[in-house]
C-alpha positions as a printed Julia matrix, in Angstrom:
686×3 Matrix{Float64}:
  64.57  36.93  170.52
  64.27  39.71  173.04
  62.85  40.23  176.49
  61.66  43.35  178.28
  60.8   44.38  181.79
  58.15  47.11  182.15
  57.46  49.42  185.06
  54.54  51.79  185.19
  52.83  54.16  187.55
  49.59  56.08  187.08
  47.75  58.58  189.23
  44.24  59.92  188.7
  41.08  60.81  190.53
  38.44  58.03  190.79
  35.87  60.02  188.85
  38.35  60.61  186.03
  39.2   56.91  185.8
  35.51  56.04  185.45
  34.95  58.75  182.84
  38.04  57.67  180.91
  36.81  54.07  180.9
  33.44  55.09  179.55
  35.01  57.36  176.96
  37.39  54.58  175.84
  34.43  52.23  175.33
  32.67  54.87  173.23
  35.77  55.58  171.17
  36.23  51.9   170.42
  32.7   51.81  169.01
  32.88  55.03  166.96
  35.4   55.63  164.17
  36.34  58.8   162.32
  38.44  57.28  159.52
  36.86  56.37  156.19
  33.63  58.17  157.05
  32.55  61.73  157.78
  29.45  60.7   159.69
  29.67  61.29  163.44
  28.03  58.05  164.57
  29.62  55.34  162.44
  31.09  52.28  164.2
  33.8   49.99  162.85
  31.26  47.17  162.56
  28.98  49.37  160.42
  31.75  50.76  158.19
  31.39  50.02  154.45
  35.17  49.46  154.33
  37.4   47.48  156.72
  38.75  49.55  159.62
  40.92  48.09  162.38
  40.93  49.87  165.74
  43.91  49.5   168.08
  43.39  51.08  171.48
  46.02  52.99  173.38
  46.05  50.3   176.04
  47.0   47.71  173.42
  50.02  49.84  172.55
  50.95  50.3   176.18
  50.86  46.56  176.84
  53.24  45.89  173.93
  56.88  45.17  174.8
  58.31  46.82  171.67
  59.98  50.2   172.03
  59.04  51.63  168.61
  55.46  52.4   167.6
  56.06  50.88  164.15
  56.94  47.51  165.67
  53.83  47.76  167.85
  51.7   48.32  164.76
  53.28  45.33  163.04
  52.23  43.02  165.88
  48.66  44.39  165.93
  47.88  44.93  162.24
  48.51  41.97  159.88
  48.4   44.19  156.79
  51.17  46.47  158.14
  54.83  45.53  157.89
  58.13  47.16  158.81
  61.6   45.69  159.2
  64.86  46.59  160.86
  67.13  47.84  158.1
  70.8   46.77  158.48
  73.17  48.1   155.81
  70.36  49.92  154.05
  71.75  53.39  153.54
  69.46  56.16  154.83
  66.56  53.7   155.23
  68.33  52.71  158.45
  67.48  56.15  159.87
  63.81  56.34  158.88
  62.49  52.81  158.38
  60.08  52.44  155.44
  56.74  50.84  156.34
  54.53  48.84  153.98
  50.8   48.21  154.01
  48.94  45.59  151.99
  52.12  44.84  150.07
  52.59  48.39  148.73
  55.3   50.96  149.32
  55.28  53.74  151.96
  54.28  56.17  149.2
  50.9   54.44  149.03
  50.05  54.72  152.73
  48.47  57.94  153.96
  49.28  58.82  157.57
  47.02  61.13  159.58
  47.32  62.52  163.09
  43.98  63.55  164.58
  42.55  63.24  161.07
  45.09  65.66  159.55
  47.7   64.68  156.96
  51.12  64.04  158.47
  54.19  65.43  156.71
  56.62  63.04  155.02
  60.0   62.1   156.34
  63.15  63.54  154.81
  64.51  60.14  153.76
  64.07  58.67  150.3
  64.78  54.94  150.54
  67.46  53.93  148.05
  67.94  50.54  149.69
  64.46  49.88  151.02
  64.26  46.13  150.6
  62.88  46.22  147.04
  59.27  47.21  147.62
  60.28  50.51  149.25
  63.09  51.47  146.87
  62.62  55.09  145.82
  59.81  55.72  148.32
  59.52  58.73  150.62
  57.21  57.8   153.47
  56.23  59.29  156.81
  58.55  58.98  159.81
  56.1   57.06  162.0
  58.77  56.4   164.65
  58.53  60.07  165.65
  55.21  59.29  167.39
  55.42  58.05  171.02
  53.01  55.23  171.79
  51.99  56.72  175.15
  50.51  59.73  173.32
  47.95  57.56  171.53
  44.29  57.26  172.39
  43.76  54.84  169.54
  44.86  54.14  165.98
  42.41  53.48  163.16
  43.69  51.51  160.19
  41.61  51.85  157.03
  42.4   48.93  154.73
  40.99  50.31  151.51
  41.67  52.95  148.88
  40.66  56.44  149.99
  42.27  58.94  147.6
  38.87  60.43  146.77
  38.36  61.21  150.46
  41.85  62.18  151.62
  43.93  62.86  148.53
  47.27  61.62  147.23
  48.88  58.47  148.67
  45.79  56.74  150.12
  46.05  53.72  147.81
  46.96  50.92  150.21
  45.06  52.54  153.05
  45.12  55.11  155.83
  46.69  55.15  159.3
  44.98  57.64  161.6
  46.77  58.26  164.92
  44.34  59.8   167.42
  46.01  61.57  170.34
  44.97  61.31  173.96
  42.64  64.08  175.15
  42.2   63.43  178.88
  42.22  66.63  180.92
  43.38  65.04  184.15
  45.68  62.32  185.44
  49.33  61.34  185.15
  50.93  58.17  183.79
  54.58  57.15  183.94
  56.16  54.14  182.26
  59.65  52.69  182.11
  60.64  49.71  179.96
  63.94  47.88  179.68
  64.69  45.09  177.26
  67.55  43.04  175.87
  68.09  40.14  173.49
  68.92  36.62  174.62
  72.29  37.1   172.92
  73.14  39.71  175.55
  73.15  42.73  173.24
  70.5   45.12  171.96
  69.88  46.7   175.37
  67.06  49.21  175.1
  65.13  51.41  177.47
  62.14  53.68  177.13
  60.99  56.21  179.73
  57.73  57.99  178.99
  55.09  60.04  180.75
  51.66  61.46  179.94
  49.79  64.17  181.81
  46.43  65.85  181.31
  45.52  69.35  182.45
  42.21  71.18  182.39
  41.78  74.73  181.09
  39.01  75.7   183.45
  35.87  73.82  182.49
  36.2   74.56  178.77
  39.37  72.91  177.61
  42.31  70.59  178.09
  46.01  70.21  177.43
  47.5   66.75  177.13
  51.29  66.34  177.02
  53.4   63.24  176.35
  57.17  62.93  176.58
  59.43  60.0   175.77
  63.14  59.23  176.02
  64.46  56.15  174.27
  67.83  54.51  173.68
  68.55  51.31  171.72
  71.9   49.56  171.53
  72.73  47.89  168.24
  73.01  44.16  167.72
  75.53  42.02  165.85
  74.16  39.0   164.0
  76.8   38.68  161.32
  79.2   35.82  160.72
  82.71  35.92  159.33
  82.39  36.12  155.55
  84.05  33.48  153.39
  86.46  35.98  151.86
  87.53  37.15  155.33
  87.85  33.57  156.57
  90.19  32.92  153.66
  92.31  35.91  154.65
  92.47  34.62  158.25
  93.37  31.09  157.15
  96.16  32.47  154.95
  97.51  34.53  157.84
  96.91  37.89  156.14
  94.82  39.13  159.07
  93.85  37.83  162.52
  90.72  38.27  164.61
  92.51  40.95  166.62
  92.53  43.02  163.42
  88.71  43.12  163.35
  88.61  45.97  165.87
  90.9   47.91  163.51
  88.72  47.17  160.5
  85.6   48.57  162.17
  84.89  50.77  165.17
  82.04  48.75  166.67
  82.93  45.13  167.41
  85.95  42.81  167.48
  83.81  39.73  166.84
  83.44  40.1   163.08
  84.85  42.5   160.49
  81.38  43.52  159.32
  78.35  44.04  161.55
  74.83  43.06  160.6
  71.93  43.78  162.91
  69.75  46.53  164.3
  71.32  50.01  164.36
  72.11  52.13  167.4
  69.4   54.64  168.31
  70.65  57.3   170.71
  69.18  60.41  172.34
  65.7   59.65  171.0
  63.53  62.41  172.49
  59.87  62.98  171.64
  57.28  65.47  172.91
  53.64  65.58  171.76
  50.96  68.05  172.79
  47.22  67.93  172.13
  44.83  70.67  173.24
  41.29  71.95  172.77
  39.29  74.9   174.09
  35.58  75.73  173.75
  35.17  79.21  172.3
  31.4   78.92  172.57
  28.68  76.28  172.69
  29.2   75.74  168.95
  32.89  76.38  168.38
  36.15  74.8   169.57
  39.73  75.92  169.08
  42.18  73.02  168.83
  45.88  72.59  168.36
  48.39  69.77  168.45
  52.01  69.33  167.54
  55.28  67.65  168.3
  59.04  67.98  168.47
  61.53  65.14  168.42
  65.09  64.24  167.56
  67.27  61.15  167.5
  70.62  59.87  166.27
  70.7   56.58  164.35
  73.95  54.82  163.43
  74.43  51.7   161.35
  77.13  50.1   159.26
  78.08  49.38  155.67
  79.76  46.47  153.92
  83.35  45.47  154.61
  85.86  46.84  152.07
  88.11  43.87  151.27
  91.65  44.89  150.25
  93.07  41.73  148.64
  90.66  38.85  147.88
  90.01  38.37  144.17
  86.36  38.98  143.33
  85.73  40.73  146.65
  88.22  43.6   146.48
  86.68  47.03  146.81
  86.71  48.54  143.35
  88.25  51.98  142.8
  89.92  51.78  146.22
  91.95  48.56  146.36
  91.18  46.63  143.17
  93.71  47.31  140.43
  94.07  45.97  136.89
  95.39  42.51  136.08
  99.16  42.85  136.02
 102.33  40.92  135.25
 103.25  39.2   138.55
 106.91  40.13  138.08
 106.71  43.76  136.99
 103.36  45.04  138.27
 102.59  46.45  134.82
  99.15  45.95  133.29
  98.75  42.6   131.54
  95.34  41.18  130.62
  96.71  37.66  131.14
  98.2   38.54  134.52
  97.04  38.32  138.14
  94.78  40.54  140.19
  96.42  43.46  141.93
  96.1   46.39  144.3
  95.56  49.77  142.65
  98.52  52.17  142.67
  98.25  55.91  142.14
 100.83  58.34  140.75
 100.7   61.36  143.06
 102.47  63.68  140.6
 100.21  62.58  137.79
 100.82  59.99  135.13
 103.88  60.86  133.06
 105.13  63.49  135.53
 108.17  62.82  137.73
 108.95  59.18  138.45
 106.68  56.49  137.06
 104.69  54.04  139.19
 103.67  50.47  138.53
 100.03  49.85  137.6
  99.28  47.51  140.49
 100.84  45.47  143.27
 100.46  41.78  142.28
  98.65  39.5   144.74
  99.52  35.83  145.22
 100.96  33.56  147.9
  98.95  31.3   150.19
  95.25  31.74  149.59
  96.08  34.19  146.79
  95.7   37.12  149.23
  99.28  38.29  149.84
 100.61  41.43  148.09
 104.01  40.91  146.47
 106.41  42.1   149.21
 109.08  43.38  146.83
 106.77  45.53  144.72
 104.83  46.64  147.82
 108.11  47.86  149.34
 108.96  49.58  146.05
 105.68  51.52  146.09
 106.05  52.4   149.78
 109.6   53.68  149.24
 108.6   55.95  146.34
 107.05  59.22  147.57
 105.47  59.63  144.16
 103.51  56.37  144.38
 100.64  55.5   146.69
  98.32  52.61  147.48
  95.75  52.31  150.26
  97.29  48.95  151.17
 100.06  51.06  152.77
  97.78  52.99  155.13
  94.73  50.72  155.56
  96.04  47.19  154.9
  93.23  45.39  156.78
  90.39  47.04  154.87
  87.65  49.05  156.54
  83.93  49.23  157.33
  82.21  52.64  157.09
  79.95  53.63  159.99
  76.98  55.61  158.65
  74.09  57.42  160.29
  72.22  60.65  160.76
  70.8   63.14  163.21
  67.05  63.33  162.62
  64.79  66.17  163.77
  61.0   66.2   163.41
  58.5   68.93  164.26
  54.91  69.8   163.41
  52.14  72.14  164.52
  48.44  72.22  163.63
  45.84  74.78  164.7
  42.18  74.93  163.75
  38.62  75.82  164.65
  35.64  73.49  164.32
  32.0   73.7   165.21
  28.51  74.25  163.83
  26.93  77.2   162.05
  23.23  78.01  162.36
  22.48  77.27  158.73
  19.52  74.98  158.06
  19.82  71.9   160.25
  23.35  72.95  161.17
  26.44  73.23  158.99
  29.47  71.6   160.57
  32.83  73.12  159.72
  36.51  72.48  160.39
  39.12  75.01  159.29
  42.78  74.29  159.98
  46.35  75.16  159.03
  49.45  73.13  159.68
  53.17  73.01  159.04
  55.54  70.13  159.55
  59.14  69.3   158.76
  61.56  66.41  159.02
  65.31  66.92  158.63
  68.24  64.5   158.59
  71.9   65.53  158.76
  74.13  62.66  157.7
  77.53  61.56  158.94
  79.86  58.79  157.81
  82.95  57.67  159.69
  85.83  55.23  159.24
  85.82  55.64  155.46
  87.8   57.51  152.8
  87.59  59.64  149.68
  89.93  57.48  147.62
  90.56  60.17  144.99
  92.26  62.31  147.66
  94.87  59.61  148.23
  96.94  59.91  151.41
  95.31  63.27  152.21
  91.83  61.82  152.68
  89.99  62.4   155.95
  88.46  59.34  157.64
  85.25  61.04  158.86
  82.87  63.11  156.71
  79.69  65.17  156.9
  77.92  64.43  153.57
  75.2   67.05  154.12
  71.53  66.75  154.88
  68.02  66.87  153.52
  64.73  68.25  154.79
  61.07  67.81  153.89
  58.7   70.66  154.81
  54.95  70.71  154.21
  52.31  73.39  154.68
  48.58  72.62  154.51
  45.36  74.58  154.77
  42.07  72.67  155.06
  38.47  73.82  154.81
  35.88  71.11  155.53
  32.08  71.21  155.84
  29.43  68.62  156.76
  25.68  69.04  156.27
  22.78  66.66  156.81
  20.0   66.66  154.2
  16.64  64.94  154.72
  15.93  63.02  151.5
  13.48  60.53  152.91
  15.96  57.8   153.8
  16.41  56.11  157.16
  19.13  58.65  157.95
  19.87  62.09  156.61
  22.12  62.18  153.57
  25.47  63.23  155.03
  27.03  65.71  152.59
  30.68  66.49  153.26
  32.62  68.85  151.03
  35.73  70.95  151.25
  39.01  72.14  149.84
  42.69  71.73  150.6
  45.87  73.58  149.65
  49.18  71.82  150.17
  52.75  72.93  149.52
  55.77  70.72  149.95
  59.43  71.69  149.85
  62.51  69.5   149.68
  65.94  70.89  150.52
  69.39  69.38  150.11
  72.2   70.82  152.23
  75.77  70.68  150.99
  78.28  68.46  152.76
  81.87  69.24  153.64
  84.1   69.62  150.6
  85.98  66.36  151.09
  82.71  64.38  151.05
  82.08  65.18  147.38
  85.54  66.22  146.11
  86.89  64.89  142.83
  90.48  64.47  143.97
  93.69  64.29  141.91
  93.64  60.48  141.75
  90.13  60.28  140.27
  91.51  60.2   136.72
  93.59  57.15  137.68
  90.6   55.06  138.73
  90.22  56.02  142.4
  86.63  56.75  143.42
  85.6   60.24  144.42
  83.34  61.32  147.3
  83.12  59.76  150.75
  83.08  56.01  150.17
  79.69  54.46  150.91
  77.64  57.65  150.88
  78.78  60.57  148.76
  78.29  64.14  149.9
  75.99  66.69  148.28
  78.1   69.24  146.36
  75.66  72.13  146.7
  72.54  73.18  148.54
  69.42  72.95  146.39
  65.7   73.4   146.89
  62.62  72.16  145.08
  58.93  72.68  145.75
  55.49  71.91  144.4
  51.93  72.59  145.46
  48.46  71.23  144.92
  44.86  72.33  145.3
  41.98  69.93  145.87
  38.19  69.95  146.12
  36.05  67.02  147.22
  32.47  65.89  147.87
  31.65  62.9   150.08
  28.11  61.45  150.39
  26.93  58.81  152.86
  23.56  57.6   154.13
  21.7   54.7   155.67
  19.37  53.96  152.77
  17.42  51.36  154.76
  17.88  49.81  158.16
  20.05  47.18  156.49
  21.86  49.08  153.7
  24.43  51.89  153.92
  25.93  53.49  150.8
  28.87  55.84  150.4
  30.22  57.78  147.41
  33.01  60.33  147.04
  34.76  62.28  144.3
  37.88  64.44  144.51
  39.55  66.74  142.02
  43.19  67.65  142.63
  45.55  69.83  140.61
  49.34  69.57  140.98
  51.71  72.32  139.92
  54.21  69.81  138.46
  52.12  66.8   137.42
  48.78  68.02  136.1
  45.4   67.13  137.58
  43.45  64.03  138.53
  39.88  63.13  139.42
  39.2   60.12  141.59
  36.04  58.54  142.92
  34.84  55.88  145.32
  31.65  53.92  145.91
  31.16  51.6   148.87
  28.38  49.9   150.75
  27.52  47.55  153.58
  24.46  45.31  153.93
  23.36  43.87  157.27
  22.05  40.4   156.49
  21.34  40.02  160.2
  22.43  41.6   163.45
  25.5   39.36  163.44
  26.37  39.07  159.74
  27.32  41.85  157.31
  28.41  42.02  153.66
  30.47  44.94  152.35
  32.25  46.03  149.21
  34.03  49.01  147.66
  35.4   50.19  144.32
  37.68  53.21  143.99
  40.4   54.87  142.0
  43.49  56.37  143.57
  46.71  58.2   142.87
  50.09  59.15  144.25
  51.87  62.23  142.95
  55.69  62.08  143.03
  57.17  64.23  145.76
  59.46  67.18  145.19
  62.22  65.07  146.69
  61.66  62.14  144.35
  61.75  64.49  141.37
  64.99  66.19  142.4
  67.1   63.93  144.64
  70.74  63.15  143.81
  72.58  60.4   145.66
  75.66  58.19  145.46
  75.68  55.01  147.53
  77.08  51.47  147.47
  75.34  48.36  146.15
  76.32  44.71  146.42
  75.97  43.42  142.86
  76.72  39.71  142.46
  79.07  39.86  145.44
  80.94  42.92  144.17
  80.57  46.34  145.78
  80.05  49.13  143.27
  79.17  52.81  143.52
  75.65  53.57  142.34
  74.33  57.04  141.64
  70.72  58.17  141.54
  70.06  61.12  139.26
  66.91  63.19  138.73
  65.43  63.02  135.24
  65.41  66.82  135.24
  69.24  66.88  135.2
  71.4   66.69  132.08
  72.97  63.44  133.31
  69.52  62.02  134.01
  68.36  62.85  130.49
  71.5   61.23  129.07
  70.74  58.03  130.96
  67.1   58.17  129.8
  68.24  58.57  126.17
  70.45  55.52  126.52
  67.7   53.36  128.08
  65.3   54.38  125.3
  67.92  53.51  122.67
  68.07  49.96  124.05
  64.38  49.47  123.32
  63.29  49.63  126.96
  61.08  52.69  126.67
  61.83  56.12  128.03
  61.79  56.6   131.82
  59.31  59.22  132.92
  58.13  60.52  136.28
  54.41  61.03  136.69
  51.56  60.21  139.07
  50.83  56.64  140.04
  47.27  55.59  139.27
  45.39  52.79  140.98
  42.12  50.9   140.87
  41.06  49.32  144.16
  38.35  46.68  144.51
  37.37  44.88  147.71
  34.54  42.86  149.18
  34.09  40.76  152.27
  31.99  39.99  155.29
  32.11  40.3   159.06
  30.38  38.08  161.58
  29.94  38.29  165.33
  30.36  35.04  167.25
  29.88  35.22  171.01
  32.11  38.11  172.15
  34.31  38.02  169.05
  34.06  39.68  165.66
  35.53  37.96  162.6
  36.19  39.63  159.26
  37.2   38.21  155.89
  38.06  40.59  153.06
  39.3   40.11  149.51
  41.02  42.99  147.76
  42.66  43.63  144.43
  44.79  46.7   143.68
  45.96  47.48  140.17
  48.76  50.06  140.23
  50.16  51.73  137.11
  53.16  54.03  136.57
  54.67  53.14  139.92
  57.25  55.61  141.21
  60.45  53.68  141.93
  64.17  53.67  141.28
  64.98  53.09  137.63
  67.14  50.31  136.23
  70.9   50.5   136.72
  72.73  52.08  133.79
  76.46  51.8   133.16
  77.23  55.48  132.78
  80.28  54.8   130.62
  78.01  53.0   128.15
  75.67  55.98  128.23
  78.54  58.37  127.57
  79.74  56.24  124.66
  76.19  56.22  123.29
  76.09  60.02  123.46
């Protein structure tokens, strides 16, 4: 549990406060998500839309906007990610039980660029996903958030399968608000503070500029207990609690930490602005810049306990307990390397036998023999207590959107919105207190594995026109086009982070242990072009119908056509029935199609290195051939396709509105991490 202590101050003119109140009431009644009509309320929407006001965010004690959403939107979920690789840096969020890939995020109605992180350890449902970095948005910048809980690919394009999150920025042209929050857990750790401010400025009587800034810092927590294998080492006298601070660089309470990561130097700035060019045209722009450093931990690398030893670092073959030479009927051992190479110079034993009390003590005679021989080496000599890597990244996020919207004197008035935007998210990784085992005694302890960046460029052209067809309302005809290009870049790490050292051929793992470096800088890109038509009308006073169709062509994955039909029927002023049927899609990202990664997995209590390879690579094709040969089909990467059906009702009782909705989503060809393949088996197959 945690507690927080808020402080706030706000200054504004009385007239502004009254106007802001009135505007907030209007905004709560009118939505812009899931409809392109200008007067649609959440209660009259054919699909379920939740509206969370800015004040609801500001009264929340959480320090991250994702955690605030989780407490306000039941269909939205996000978790703290301890020991979850890069997912610790950009936390994957889920909606309606689907992955971050299936949630479209908008800011002011415009598509938000993805984060740079692909979640390799995303808690199962998010494995392989590349979602938006929602934590880059400061809560004080928000006027309201609209959550569309329905499929909307035909309206907004790829990813809108589980739903849409639309973050609407504050647009007040006057006033100043300052907030400071401090919180801590009842355990006495996890101290966090947030300092934020928002200010509005007028541009004469024709425009506004609204600016929000936030500074945030979160101390990590420790909720781990001493593992059984470590307790056995302590009981046997191999290590003591005082050694824990040597094993890791964070706490002396336990050898391995488990809890929320450290978030340091978390700075965010958002700007939103608009200016009337004429009575029928407005120039608008908005954007952001932010950066933060997130640091978490990895699993403890046990040096001696059978079944828990870190493979390819400490764990050697079974050996004769007297000679240290390999013997399949022998005892477990600590791996020994021959620095001159096998068969060159003096010979080394295969492993240092382990026995004694608790079966965790290296044989002292053979350990001394290895230590005395300059040609022989074992990590039990230099890091006898084991170690815990400390992993994290420096994340930088920026975006800018500019556009013009208004009405043209064509017929009853043709509304238009033309915009261009560019956004990027970059993470530069670091890993400390680890090794590249294949480098032996020459290994560094700290590494820079490289980085990755997602960049997206979009151009939108949207039109809205009302046509009188004899219904209660005009038929609202919305149509438009979109061009989108996304780029994914990998940046090479330092040489030691990916080096295949001289001991690799003797069973010592290469690359920085826990998170291997990228050996070279690579780039990948893809683009798409889309056209859509969206129709909506009040057919009668009681019935509203909506239909949409969208055609999108991807440079790497072909084309798709998706549609949607939805409606709402007012049985009475207080009771409404609604339903929707739609198809949807998610095209794999350039990053998902080209990412390479080596990380650590806990498989049945044993830590092993796991690599992720793109299918486009020779190694990826080899693995695919092997999987197909086992009768499991051939892995392929293509668009996800979905069918979304929902119906429900809403009822007003006194001053409360209740909604009940049933939904069913059928998702095919889901983009996710493939099954683990023993690469040696694949090589033997080849």
